[in-house]
Amino acid sequence: MIEEGSKSSKSMVEKRQLFMEMRAQNFDVIRLSTYRTACKLRFVQKRCNLHLVDVWNMIEAFRDNGLSTLDHNAEINVSRLETILSSIFYQLNKRLPTTHQINVDQSIGLLLNFMVATYDSEGHGKLTVFAMKAMLATMSGGKILDKLRYIFSQIADSNGVMVFAKFDQFLREVLKLPTAVFEGPSFGYNEHSVRTCFPQQRKILLNTFLDVLMADPPPQCLVWLPLMHRLANVENVFHPVECSYCRSESMMGFRYRCQQCHGYQLCQSCFWRGHASGPHSNQHQMKEHSSWKSPAKKLSHAISKSLGCMPIGEPPHPVFPEAAERPQDHAHTTTLESPSRLDEEHRLIARYAARLAAEASNSTQCPPADLSFNFDANKQQRQLIAELENKNREILQEIQRLRLEHEQASQPTPEKAQQNPTLLAELRLLRHRKDELERRMSALQESRRELMVQLEGLMRLLKDEEQKQGAQTGSSPHSSPSHSASCTMPMPIRSTSAGSTPTHTPQDCLAGVGDDVLDAFSQGVPRNLRNDLLVAADSITNTMSSLVKELHSVDDGLEEEECNMRNGREKVSSLKHSGKRHSTPSF
């Protein structure tokens, strides 16, 4: 019971860890709820390492985990959600360099607890597919334009028209994020949220959807979403300006300039906390700046704008074709590498180039020299766009080619896999035969060495006997047997492949040599020792000759076996190399 209590308390601490760390950041001192909500969600995004996962990588993870084939209202349990998050972060670590690897287990634990606390407050242990997609796509990294395009593909029908009921479902799910960070009173869902985004019920296509959500200002219920992206873009922006309140000589992040007080500027920390000094008041209108321009750049920009040599207002997003936007997380649909997306990008680039050319031709306020300069610039832009299109087409073709090669190399070859066991068995048989021949060769060589030792001993004995007979001239022939019996002869130890036990008798040492040798050393009728030894030497020589012939035949057999083994090794080696090229499983 004590262990279960400790485990449950540890689980509760892990669930509250992210919220405790967020409270420690003291975001509640920020005066405006919009900035407060954006800062809290940005903290959650970075703490869970979601800012490192691009929205396109998130869409790919949805497709790889089979979510594209499930209904939006289908439910998945927490264990499958953990599996999906694991695949997302493990794939992220593969893309990151080794010096920037993240703690995968910690990221999974923090994000899983945050999602369960946000979308499963009643403790059912299940989340809907649409809620998970909406949350991960919104909190991932990447451009807000790509996120909104993906969201529109999920809430539009087959004709590319937004379904209001699905958009209402999207608002229900995405507005749970501000509620999870305790900002529900400011940005919680209500039944009028859809009408605040689209006051008039009409046909909403992709471009209209993007115009509304990317407008300045955006709909009030989603005003924190573009601000969260702007926060990510200005985290490392430096402004060499002094803050009018804290007197800091430089600013990082946002810079705010009063529209009524001349030269009055605040850093983001002072503005968020509502600090003011002198004649300035918090009721004054402030303009947010996310970059720094030198006075020279400001002057040139003002001159160009007054002369009409630059567009007065740039569109917030490219104009997309009015065709139906298919769901972008389905297989064989609009993705970054698909041909349909490539054609769409080409059309958008061409349309944008034509729009630039039309704006340049309609600009009549510029002097002739400036007008010709604009035409030249537009021509260069069109050339650059054409070059980029060609380069993009080549890159996508190369990616497609590499994918096909990878798929072909990944296919197994069962025919070669079936041949390999036979070749391996043949190779084992050849190795066994080689070992057997080597053992036989060693035994024969040992026998030949022993015979050579015996022959050398016999020849030495013969020489000694001749010397003794020369010294004892005229002696009786009957004295030779006793003398021969007293002579000693070296007895080599004979070893065979069968491991026979060595003996110390002349008969055993000369066993298998010949009858003449045995008679020469037998204790019987006295014989002429010299002739007998010559006969024994001749017998041993003949035996050695036959052994040499047998050894030659064994050597020939070994060479043939080695040739067969070499051919077998070459076959196995060629199959292994071909298997590596075709990704055949190794043995």
Coordinates of C-alpha atoms in Angstrom, one line a residue:
M1 CA 0.0 0.0 0.0
I2 CA 2.9 2.3 0.8
E3 CA 4.5 1.6 -2.6
E4 CA 1.2 2.3 -4.5
G5 CA 0.8 5.6 -2.6
S6 CA 4.3 6.7 -3.5
K7 CA 3.8 5.8 -7.2
S8 CA 0.5 7.7 -7.3
S9 CA 2.1 10.8 -5.6
K10 CA 5.0 10.6 -8.1
S11 CA 2.5 10.5 -11.0
M12 CA 0.7 13.5 -9.7
V13 CA 4.0 15.4 -9.4
E14 CA 4.9 14.5 -13.0
K15 CA 1.5 15.7 -14.2
R16 CA 1.8 19.0 -12.4
Q17 CA 5.5 19.5 -13.3
L18 CA 4.9 21.6 -16.4
F19 CA 2.3 23.8 -14.7
M20 CA 4.6 24.4 -11.7
E21 CA 7.4 25.4 -14.0
M22 CA 5.0 27.7 -15.9
R23 CA 3.9 29.4 -12.7
A24 CA 7.6 29.9 -11.7
Q25 CA 8.0 32.1 -14.9
N26 CA 5.6 34.6 -13.3
F27 CA 3.6 35.3 -16.5
D28 CA 0.6 36.5 -14.5
V29 CA 2.3 39.9 -14.1
I30 CA 1.7 40.6 -17.8
R31 CA -1.1 43.2 -17.9
L32 CA -2.7 42.2 -21.3
S33 CA -4.4 38.8 -21.5
T34 CA -3.4 38.4 -25.2
Y35 CA 0.3 38.6 -24.4
R36 CA -0.1 36.6 -21.3
T37 CA -1.8 33.7 -23.1
A38 CA 0.7 33.8 -26.0
C39 CA 3.7 33.7 -23.6
K40 CA 2.3 30.8 -21.6
L41 CA 1.6 28.7 -24.7
R42 CA 5.0 29.6 -26.1
F43 CA 6.5 28.3 -22.9
V44 CA 4.6 25.1 -23.2
Q45 CA 5.6 24.7 -26.8
K46 CA 9.3 25.2 -26.0
R47 CA 9.3 23.1 -22.8
C48 CA 7.8 20.2 -24.7
N49 CA 10.2 20.7 -27.7
L50 CA 7.2 21.1 -30.1
H51 CA 8.8 24.2 -31.6
L52 CA 11.5 21.9 -33.2
V53 CA 8.8 19.8 -35.0
D54 CA 7.7 21.5 -38.2
V55 CA 4.0 21.3 -39.1
W56 CA 4.8 19.2 -42.2
N57 CA 6.7 16.7 -40.1
M58 CA 3.7 16.6 -37.8
I59 CA 1.4 15.8 -40.8
E60 CA 3.8 13.1 -41.9
A61 CA 3.7 11.6 -38.4
F62 CA -0.2 11.6 -38.5
R63 CA 0.0 9.7 -41.8
D64 CA 2.6 7.2 -40.7
N65 CA 0.6 6.3 -37.5
G66 CA -2.6 5.7 -39.5
L67 CA -4.6 8.7 -38.3
S68 CA -5.5 9.8 -41.8
T69 CA -7.8 6.9 -42.2
L70 CA -9.7 7.4 -38.9
D71 CA -12.8 9.4 -38.5
H72 CA -12.4 12.7 -36.7
N73 CA -14.7 11.6 -33.9
A74 CA -12.9 8.3 -33.3
E75 CA -11.2 7.9 -30.0
I76 CA -7.7 6.7 -29.2
N77 CA -6.5 5.7 -25.7
V78 CA -3.6 7.2 -23.9
S79 CA -1.2 4.3 -24.6
R80 CA -1.6 4.8 -28.4
L81 CA -1.2 8.6 -27.9
E82 CA 2.1 7.9 -26.2
T83 CA 3.2 5.7 -29.1
I84 CA 2.4 8.5 -31.6
L85 CA 4.3 11.1 -29.5
S86 CA 7.2 8.7 -29.2
S87 CA 7.4 8.3 -33.0
I88 CA 7.3 12.1 -33.4
F89 CA 10.2 12.8 -31.0
Y90 CA 12.3 9.9 -32.1
Q91 CA 12.1 11.0 -35.7
L92 CA 12.9 14.6 -34.5
N93 CA 16.1 13.3 -32.9
K94 CA 17.1 11.6 -36.1
R95 CA 16.9 15.0 -37.9
L96 CA 18.8 16.9 -35.2
P97 CA 22.6 16.9 -35.0
T98 CA 24.1 14.9 -32.2
T99 CA 25.0 18.0 -30.3
H100 CA 21.4 19.2 -30.2
Q101 CA 19.6 15.9 -29.2
I102 CA 16.6 16.3 -26.9
N103 CA 15.5 14.2 -23.9
V104 CA 12.8 12.1 -25.7
D105 CA 11.3 10.5 -22.6
Q106 CA 11.0 13.8 -20.7
S107 CA 9.4 15.5 -23.8
I108 CA 6.9 12.7 -24.2
G109 CA 6.0 12.7 -20.5
L110 CA 5.5 16.5 -20.3
L111 CA 3.4 16.7 -23.5
L112 CA 1.4 13.6 -22.7
N113 CA 0.4 15.0 -19.3
F114 CA -0.4 18.4 -20.8
M115 CA -2.7 16.8 -23.5
V116 CA -4.4 14.6 -21.0
A117 CA -5.0 17.5 -18.6
T118 CA -6.3 19.6 -21.5
Y119 CA -8.5 17.2 -23.4
D120 CA -9.4 14.5 -20.8
S121 CA -10.2 16.5 -17.7
E122 CA -12.9 13.9 -16.7
G123 CA -10.4 11.1 -16.7
H124 CA -11.8 8.8 -19.4
G125 CA -8.3 7.9 -20.7
K126 CA -9.3 8.7 -24.3
L127 CA -9.0 11.6 -26.8
T128 CA -10.6 12.2 -30.2
V129 CA -8.5 12.1 -33.3
F130 CA -9.5 15.6 -34.3
A131 CA -8.6 17.0 -30.9
M132 CA -5.2 15.5 -31.1
K133 CA -4.6 16.8 -34.7
A134 CA -5.8 20.3 -33.9
M135 CA -3.7 20.6 -30.7
L136 CA -0.4 19.2 -32.2
A137 CA -0.8 21.1 -35.5
T138 CA -1.4 24.4 -33.6
M139 CA 1.4 23.9 -31.1
S140 CA 4.0 22.6 -33.6
G141 CA 6.7 24.8 -35.2
G142 CA 6.5 26.2 -38.7
K143 CA 4.7 28.9 -40.5
I144 CA 1.2 30.0 -39.5
L145 CA 0.2 29.9 -43.2
D146 CA 1.0 26.2 -43.4
K147 CA -0.9 25.5 -40.2
L148 CA -4.0 27.3 -41.4
R149 CA -3.9 25.5 -44.7
Y150 CA -3.8 22.2 -43.0
I151 CA -6.6 23.1 -40.6
F152 CA -8.7 24.2 -43.5
S153 CA -8.1 20.9 -45.3
Q154 CA -9.6 19.1 -42.3
I155 CA -12.7 21.3 -42.0
A156 CA -13.6 21.7 -45.7
D157 CA -15.8 19.5 -47.8
S158 CA -14.9 17.8 -51.1
N159 CA -15.7 21.0 -53.0
G160 CA -13.2 23.1 -51.0
V161 CA -15.8 24.9 -49.0
M162 CA -15.5 25.3 -45.3
V163 CA -18.1 23.4 -43.2
F164 CA -19.2 25.6 -40.3
A165 CA -19.9 22.7 -38.0
K166 CA -16.4 21.4 -38.4
F167 CA -15.0 24.9 -37.9
D168 CA -17.0 25.1 -34.7
Q169 CA -15.6 21.8 -33.6
F170 CA -12.1 23.1 -34.4
L171 CA -12.7 26.2 -32.2
R172 CA -14.0 24.0 -29.4
E173 CA -10.7 22.0 -29.4
V174 CA -8.2 24.7 -30.0
L175 CA -9.7 27.1 -27.4
K176 CA -9.1 24.5 -24.8
L177 CA -5.4 25.5 -25.0
P178 CA -5.9 28.9 -23.4
T179 CA -8.2 27.3 -20.8
A180 CA -5.5 24.8 -19.9
V181 CA -3.1 27.7 -19.1
F182 CA -5.8 29.4 -16.9
E183 CA -6.8 32.0 -19.5
G184 CA -10.3 30.5 -20.2
P185 CA -12.2 33.7 -19.1
S186 CA -10.5 35.7 -21.8
F187 CA -10.4 33.1 -24.7
G188 CA -12.7 30.3 -23.7
Y189 CA -15.2 28.8 -26.2
N190 CA -18.7 30.1 -26.5
E191 CA -21.5 29.5 -28.9
H192 CA -21.0 32.8 -30.7
S193 CA -17.3 32.2 -31.5
V194 CA -18.0 31.1 -35.1
R195 CA -20.0 34.2 -35.8
T196 CA -17.3 36.5 -34.4
C197 CA -14.9 35.0 -37.0
F198 CA -17.3 35.0 -39.9
P199 CA -20.2 37.5 -39.1
Q200 CA -22.0 36.8 -42.3
Q201 CA -22.9 33.2 -43.3
R202 CA -21.5 32.8 -46.8
K203 CA -19.4 30.4 -48.9
I204 CA -16.0 30.3 -47.2
L205 CA -13.1 29.2 -49.5
L206 CA -9.4 28.9 -48.6
N207 CA -8.4 32.4 -49.5
T208 CA -11.3 33.9 -47.5
F209 CA -10.4 31.7 -44.6
L210 CA -6.8 32.8 -44.7
D211 CA -7.8 36.5 -45.1
V212 CA -9.9 36.4 -42.0
L213 CA -7.5 34.5 -39.7
M214 CA -4.4 36.3 -40.8
A215 CA -6.0 39.8 -40.8
D216 CA -4.7 42.6 -38.6
P217 CA -6.3 42.2 -36.1
P218 CA -7.5 38.6 -36.3
P219 CA -10.7 37.3 -34.8
Q220 CA -10.8 38.1 -31.1
C221 CA -11.0 34.5 -29.9
L222 CA -7.8 33.5 -31.9
V223 CA -5.8 36.7 -31.5
W224 CA -3.2 34.8 -29.4
L225 CA -2.3 32.5 -32.2
P226 CA -0.5 34.9 -34.6
L227 CA 1.0 36.6 -31.5
M228 CA 2.6 33.3 -30.4
H229 CA 4.3 33.1 -33.9
R230 CA 5.5 36.7 -33.7
L231 CA 6.9 36.0 -30.2
A232 CA 8.9 33.1 -31.7
N233 CA 10.2 35.4 -34.5
V234 CA 11.5 38.2 -32.3
E235 CA 13.1 36.3 -29.4
N236 CA 16.6 37.1 -30.7
V237 CA 15.8 40.5 -32.3
F238 CA 18.1 43.3 -31.0
H239 CA 17.0 47.0 -30.9
P240 CA 19.8 49.6 -30.2
V241 CA 17.4 51.9 -28.4
E242 CA 17.1 53.1 -24.8
C243 CA 13.9 52.2 -22.9
S244 CA 12.2 55.4 -21.7
Y245 CA 11.2 53.7 -18.4
C246 CA 13.9 51.3 -17.2
R247 CA 16.6 53.2 -19.1
S248 CA 18.0 50.0 -20.5
E249 CA 20.4 50.9 -23.4
S250 CA 19.1 48.1 -25.6
M251 CA 16.1 45.9 -26.1
M252 CA 15.5 42.3 -27.0
G253 CA 12.2 41.1 -28.5
F254 CA 9.4 43.5 -29.2
R255 CA 9.8 47.3 -29.1
Y256 CA 6.8 49.6 -28.5
R257 CA 6.6 53.2 -29.6
C258 CA 4.0 55.7 -28.4
Q259 CA 1.9 57.3 -31.1
Q260 CA 1.3 60.5 -29.0
C261 CA 4.5 61.0 -27.0
H262 CA 7.4 62.0 -29.3
G263 CA 10.4 59.6 -29.0
Y264 CA 8.8 57.6 -26.1
Q265 CA 9.7 53.9 -26.5
L266 CA 9.3 50.9 -24.1
C267 CA 10.9 47.5 -24.0
Q268 CA 8.5 44.5 -24.0
S269 CA 9.0 43.9 -20.3
C270 CA 8.0 47.4 -19.3
F271 CA 5.1 47.5 -21.7
W272 CA 3.7 44.1 -20.7
R273 CA 3.7 45.2 -17.0
G274 CA 2.1 48.5 -17.8
H275 CA 4.9 50.8 -16.7
A276 CA 4.8 54.4 -17.7
S277 CA 6.7 57.6 -16.8
G278 CA 6.4 61.3 -17.5
P279 CA 3.5 62.5 -19.6
H280 CA 3.0 59.0 -21.1
S281 CA -0.1 57.0 -20.1
N282 CA -1.1 53.4 -20.5
Q283 CA -4.1 54.7 -22.4
H284 CA -2.0 56.0 -25.2
Q285 CA -1.9 54.0 -28.4
M286 CA 1.4 52.0 -28.8
K287 CA 2.8 50.6 -32.0
E288 CA 4.5 47.2 -31.9
H289 CA 7.9 46.9 -33.7
S290 CA 9.5 43.5 -34.4
S291 CA 12.6 44.8 -36.2
W292 CA 15.0 47.7 -36.1
K293 CA 15.5 50.1 -39.0
S294 CA 18.2 52.7 -39.1
P295 CA 17.2 56.4 -39.8
A296 CA 18.7 56.1 -43.3
K297 CA 16.6 53.1 -44.1
K298 CA 13.5 54.9 -42.7
L299 CA 14.2 57.9 -44.9
S300 CA 14.7 55.8 -48.1
H301 CA 11.6 53.8 -47.3
A302 CA 9.5 57.0 -46.8
I303 CA 10.8 58.5 -50.1
S304 CA 10.1 55.4 -52.1
K305 CA 6.6 55.2 -50.6
S306 CA 5.9 58.8 -51.3
L307 CA 7.0 58.4 -54.9
G308 CA 4.8 55.4 -55.4
C309 CA 7.7 53.2 -56.5
M310 CA 6.7 50.3 -54.1
P311 CA 3.4 48.6 -53.4
I312 CA 1.4 50.4 -50.7
G313 CA 0.2 47.2 -49.0
E314 CA 1.4 43.6 -49.5
P315 CA -1.0 40.7 -49.3
P316 CA -0.8 38.8 -46.0
H317 CA -0.6 35.5 -47.9
P318 CA -0.3 34.2 -51.5
V319 CA -3.5 33.8 -53.5
F320 CA -4.3 30.1 -53.8
P321 CA -6.4 28.6 -56.6
E322 CA -10.1 28.1 -55.8
A323 CA -9.9 24.4 -56.4
A324 CA -10.8 22.0 -53.6
E325 CA -8.0 21.7 -51.0
R326 CA -7.7 18.0 -50.3
P327 CA -6.8 16.8 -46.8
Q328 CA -3.0 17.1 -46.6
D329 CA -2.4 14.2 -44.2
H330 CA -3.8 11.5 -46.6
A331 CA -1.5 9.3 -48.6
H332 CA -1.0 10.4 -52.3
T333 CA -2.4 13.8 -51.7
T334 CA -1.0 17.3 -51.5
T335 CA 2.3 17.2 -49.8
L336 CA 5.6 19.0 -50.2
E337 CA 7.0 16.5 -52.7
S338 CA 3.9 15.6 -54.7
P339 CA 3.5 16.6 -58.3
S340 CA 0.2 18.3 -57.7
R341 CA 1.7 20.5 -55.0
L342 CA 4.6 21.3 -57.4
D343 CA 2.2 22.4 -60.1
E344 CA 0.3 24.4 -57.5
E345 CA 3.5 26.2 -56.4
H346 CA 4.4 26.9 -60.1
R347 CA 1.0 28.5 -60.6
L348 CA 1.2 30.6 -57.5
I349 CA 4.7 31.8 -58.4
A350 CA 3.5 32.7 -61.9
R351 CA 0.5 34.5 -60.6
Y352 CA 2.5 36.4 -58.1
A353 CA 5.0 37.4 -60.8
A354 CA 2.2 38.6 -63.0
R355 CA 0.8 40.6 -60.1
L356 CA 4.1 42.3 -59.6
A357 CA 4.4 43.1 -63.2
A358 CA 0.8 44.5 -63.2
E359 CA 1.5 46.7 -60.2
A360 CA 4.7 48.0 -61.8
S361 CA 2.9 48.8 -65.1
N362 CA 0.0 50.6 -63.3
S363 CA 2.4 52.7 -61.2
T364 CA 2.4 56.1 -63.1
Q365 CA 3.6 58.3 -60.2
C366 CA 7.3 57.4 -60.6
P367 CA 9.7 59.4 -62.8
P368 CA 10.6 57.7 -66.1
A369 CA 14.0 56.6 -64.8
D370 CA 12.5 55.0 -61.7
L371 CA 9.8 53.3 -63.9
S372 CA 12.5 51.7 -66.1
F373 CA 14.3 50.6 -63.0
N374 CA 11.2 48.9 -61.8
F375 CA 10.7 47.1 -65.1
D376 CA 14.3 45.9 -65.0
A377 CA 13.9 44.7 -61.5
N378 CA 10.7 42.9 -62.4
K379 CA 12.4 41.3 -65.3
Q380 CA 15.2 40.1 -63.0
Q381 CA 12.7 38.8 -60.5
R382 CA 10.9 36.8 -63.2
Q383 CA 14.2 35.3 -64.3
L384 CA 15.1 34.5 -60.8
I385 CA 11.6 32.9 -60.3
A386 CA 12.1 30.8 -63.4
E387 CA 15.5 29.6 -62.2
L388 CA 14.1 28.7 -58.8
E389 CA 11.3 26.8 -60.5
N390 CA 13.7 24.7 -62.5
K391 CA 15.9 24.1 -59.5
N392 CA 12.9 23.1 -57.5
R393 CA 11.8 20.7 -60.2
E394 CA 15.2 19.1 -60.4
I395 CA 15.3 18.6 -56.6
L396 CA 11.9 17.0 -56.5
Q397 CA 12.8 14.6 -59.4
E398 CA 16.0 13.7 -57.6
I399 CA 14.0 13.0 -54.4
Q400 CA 11.6 10.8 -56.3
R401 CA 14.5 8.9 -57.9
L402 CA 16.2 8.2 -54.6
R403 CA 12.9 7.0 -53.1
L404 CA 12.4 4.5 -55.9
E405 CA 15.9 3.2 -55.6
H406 CA 15.4 2.9 -51.8
E407 CA 12.2 0.9 -52.3
Q408 CA 13.8 -1.4 -54.9
A409 CA 16.8 -2.0 -52.6
S410 CA 14.6 -2.7 -49.7
Q411 CA 12.7 -5.6 -51.5
P412 CA 13.9 -9.0 -50.4
T413 CA 15.1 -11.7 -52.9
P414 CA 13.7 -15.1 -51.8
E415 CA 15.5 -17.0 -54.6
K416 CA 18.9 -16.0 -53.3
A417 CA 17.9 -16.5 -49.7
Q418 CA 16.9 -20.1 -50.6
Q419 CA 20.2 -20.8 -52.3
N420 CA 22.4 -19.6 -49.4
P421 CA 21.7 -22.6 -47.0
T422 CA 22.8 -25.1 -49.7
L423 CA 26.0 -23.2 -50.3
L424 CA 26.6 -23.0 -46.6
A425 CA 26.1 -26.7 -46.2
E426 CA 28.5 -27.3 -49.1
L427 CA 31.0 -25.0 -47.6
R428 CA 30.8 -26.9 -44.2
L429 CA 31.3 -30.2 -46.0
L430 CA 34.4 -28.9 -47.8
R431 CA 35.8 -27.6 -44.5
H432 CA 35.2 -31.0 -42.9
R433 CA 36.9 -32.8 -45.8
K434 CA 39.8 -30.4 -45.6
D435 CA 40.3 -31.1 -41.9
E436 CA 40.2 -34.8 -42.5
L437 CA 42.8 -34.6 -45.2
E438 CA 45.0 -32.4 -43.1
R439 CA 44.9 -35.0 -40.3
R440 CA 45.7 -37.8 -42.7
M441 CA 48.6 -35.8 -44.1
S442 CA 50.0 -35.2 -40.6
A443 CA 49.8 -38.9 -39.8
L444 CA 51.6 -39.9 -43.1
Q445 CA 54.3 -37.3 -42.5
E446 CA 54.9 -38.6 -39.0
S447 CA 55.2 -42.2 -40.4
R448 CA 57.7 -41.1 -42.9
R449 CA 59.7 -39.3 -40.3
E450 CA 59.8 -42.5 -38.1
L451 CA 60.9 -44.6 -41.1
M452 CA 63.7 -42.2 -41.8
V453 CA 64.9 -42.4 -38.2
Q454 CA 64.8 -46.3 -38.4
L455 CA 66.8 -46.2 -41.7
E456 CA 69.3 -43.9 -40.2
G457 CA 69.8 -46.2 -37.1
L458 CA 70.1 -49.3 -39.3
M459 CA 72.7 -47.7 -41.5
R460 CA 74.7 -46.6 -38.4
L461 CA 74.5 -50.1 -37.0
L462 CA 75.6 -51.6 -40.3
K463 CA 78.7 -49.3 -40.3
D464 CA 79.6 -50.2 -36.7
E465 CA 79.3 -53.9 -37.5
E466 CA 81.6 -53.6 -40.5
Q467 CA 84.2 -51.9 -38.4
K468 CA 84.0 -54.6 -35.7
Q469 CA 84.2 -57.4 -38.2
G470 CA 87.4 -55.8 -39.7
A471 CA 88.9 -55.7 -36.2
Q472 CA 88.1 -59.3 -35.5
T473 CA 89.5 -61.1 -38.6
G474 CA 89.8 -64.8 -38.3
S475 CA 87.2 -65.2 -35.6
S476 CA 84.7 -68.0 -35.5
P477 CA 81.5 -67.5 -37.2
H478 CA 79.6 -68.9 -34.2
S479 CA 80.5 -65.9 -32.2
S480 CA 78.5 -63.5 -34.2
P481 CA 75.0 -64.5 -32.9
S482 CA 76.0 -63.7 -29.3
H483 CA 77.5 -60.5 -30.4
S484 CA 74.5 -59.6 -32.5
A485 CA 72.3 -60.3 -29.5
S486 CA 74.2 -57.8 -27.4
C487 CA 74.0 -55.0 -30.0
T488 CA 71.5 -52.2 -29.3
M489 CA 69.3 -50.5 -31.8
P490 CA 67.4 -47.2 -31.4
M491 CA 63.7 -47.8 -30.9
P492 CA 61.6 -44.8 -32.2
I493 CA 58.1 -44.3 -30.9
R494 CA 55.5 -45.0 -33.6
S495 CA 52.4 -42.8 -33.5
T496 CA 49.4 -43.4 -35.7
S497 CA 46.3 -41.4 -36.3
A498 CA 44.4 -44.0 -34.3
G499 CA 46.4 -43.1 -31.2
S500 CA 48.0 -46.6 -30.6
T501 CA 50.2 -47.1 -27.5
P502 CA 54.0 -47.1 -28.2
T503 CA 56.1 -50.2 -27.3
H504 CA 59.8 -50.9 -26.9
T505 CA 60.3 -54.2 -28.9
P506 CA 62.0 -54.4 -32.2
Q507 CA 59.2 -56.4 -33.7
D508 CA 56.6 -53.7 -32.9
C509 CA 58.9 -50.9 -34.1
L510 CA 59.3 -52.8 -37.5
A511 CA 55.8 -54.0 -37.8
G512 CA 54.5 -53.6 -41.3
V513 CA 58.0 -53.0 -42.7
G514 CA 58.8 -56.4 -44.2
D515 CA 59.6 -60.0 -43.4
D516 CA 63.3 -59.6 -44.2
V517 CA 63.7 -56.9 -41.5
L518 CA 61.9 -59.1 -39.0
D519 CA 64.2 -62.1 -39.8
A520 CA 67.2 -59.9 -39.5
F521 CA 66.4 -59.0 -35.9
S522 CA 64.9 -62.3 -34.7
Q523 CA 66.7 -64.6 -32.2
G524 CA 67.0 -67.7 -34.3
V525 CA 69.5 -69.2 -36.6
P526 CA 72.5 -67.0 -37.1
R527 CA 72.5 -65.2 -40.4
N528 CA 74.7 -62.8 -42.3
L529 CA 73.9 -59.5 -40.6
R530 CA 75.3 -57.4 -43.3
N531 CA 73.1 -58.9 -46.0
D532 CA 70.1 -58.8 -43.8
L533 CA 70.5 -55.2 -43.0
L534 CA 70.9 -54.3 -46.7
V535 CA 67.7 -56.2 -47.4
A536 CA 66.0 -54.4 -44.5
A537 CA 67.2 -51.0 -45.8
D538 CA 66.0 -51.9 -49.3
S539 CA 62.6 -52.8 -47.9
I540 CA 62.4 -49.6 -46.0
T541 CA 63.3 -47.7 -49.1
N542 CA 60.5 -49.4 -51.1
T543 CA 58.1 -48.6 -48.3
M544 CA 59.1 -45.0 -48.3
S545 CA 58.7 -44.8 -52.1
S546 CA 55.2 -46.1 -51.8
L547 CA 54.5 -43.6 -49.0
V548 CA 55.8 -40.7 -51.1
K549 CA 53.5 -41.8 -54.0
E550 CA 50.6 -41.9 -51.6
L551 CA 51.5 -38.4 -50.3
H552 CA 51.6 -37.1 -53.8
S553 CA 48.2 -38.5 -54.4
V554 CA 46.9 -36.9 -51.2
D555 CA 48.5 -33.5 -52.2
D556 CA 46.7 -33.7 -55.5
G557 CA 43.4 -34.4 -53.6
L558 CA 44.1 -31.5 -51.3
E559 CA 44.7 -29.1 -54.2
E560 CA 41.4 -30.2 -55.8
E561 CA 39.5 -29.8 -52.5
E562 CA 41.1 -26.4 -51.9
C563 CA 40.1 -25.3 -55.5
N564 CA 36.5 -26.4 -54.7
M565 CA 36.5 -24.5 -51.4
R566 CA 37.9 -21.4 -53.1
N567 CA 35.1 -21.6 -55.7
G568 CA 32.6 -22.0 -52.9
R569 CA 34.0 -19.0 -51.0
E570 CA 33.8 -16.9 -54.2
K571 CA 30.1 -17.9 -54.6
V572 CA 29.3 -17.0 -51.0
S573 CA 31.2 -13.8 -51.3
S574 CA 29.4 -12.8 -54.5
L575 CA 26.0 -13.6 -52.9
K576 CA 26.8 -11.6 -49.8
H577 CA 27.8 -8.6 -52.0
S578 CA 24.6 -8.9 -54.0
G579 CA 22.6 -9.3 -50.8
K580 CA 24.1 -6.0 -49.5
R581 CA 23.0 -4.2 -52.7
H582 CA 19.5 -5.6 -52.4
S583 CA 19.2 -5.5 -48.6
T584 CA 19.0 -9.3 -48.4
P585 CA 19.0 -10.5 -44.7
S586 CA 22.4 -11.8 -43.7
F587 CA 23.0 -15.3 -42.3

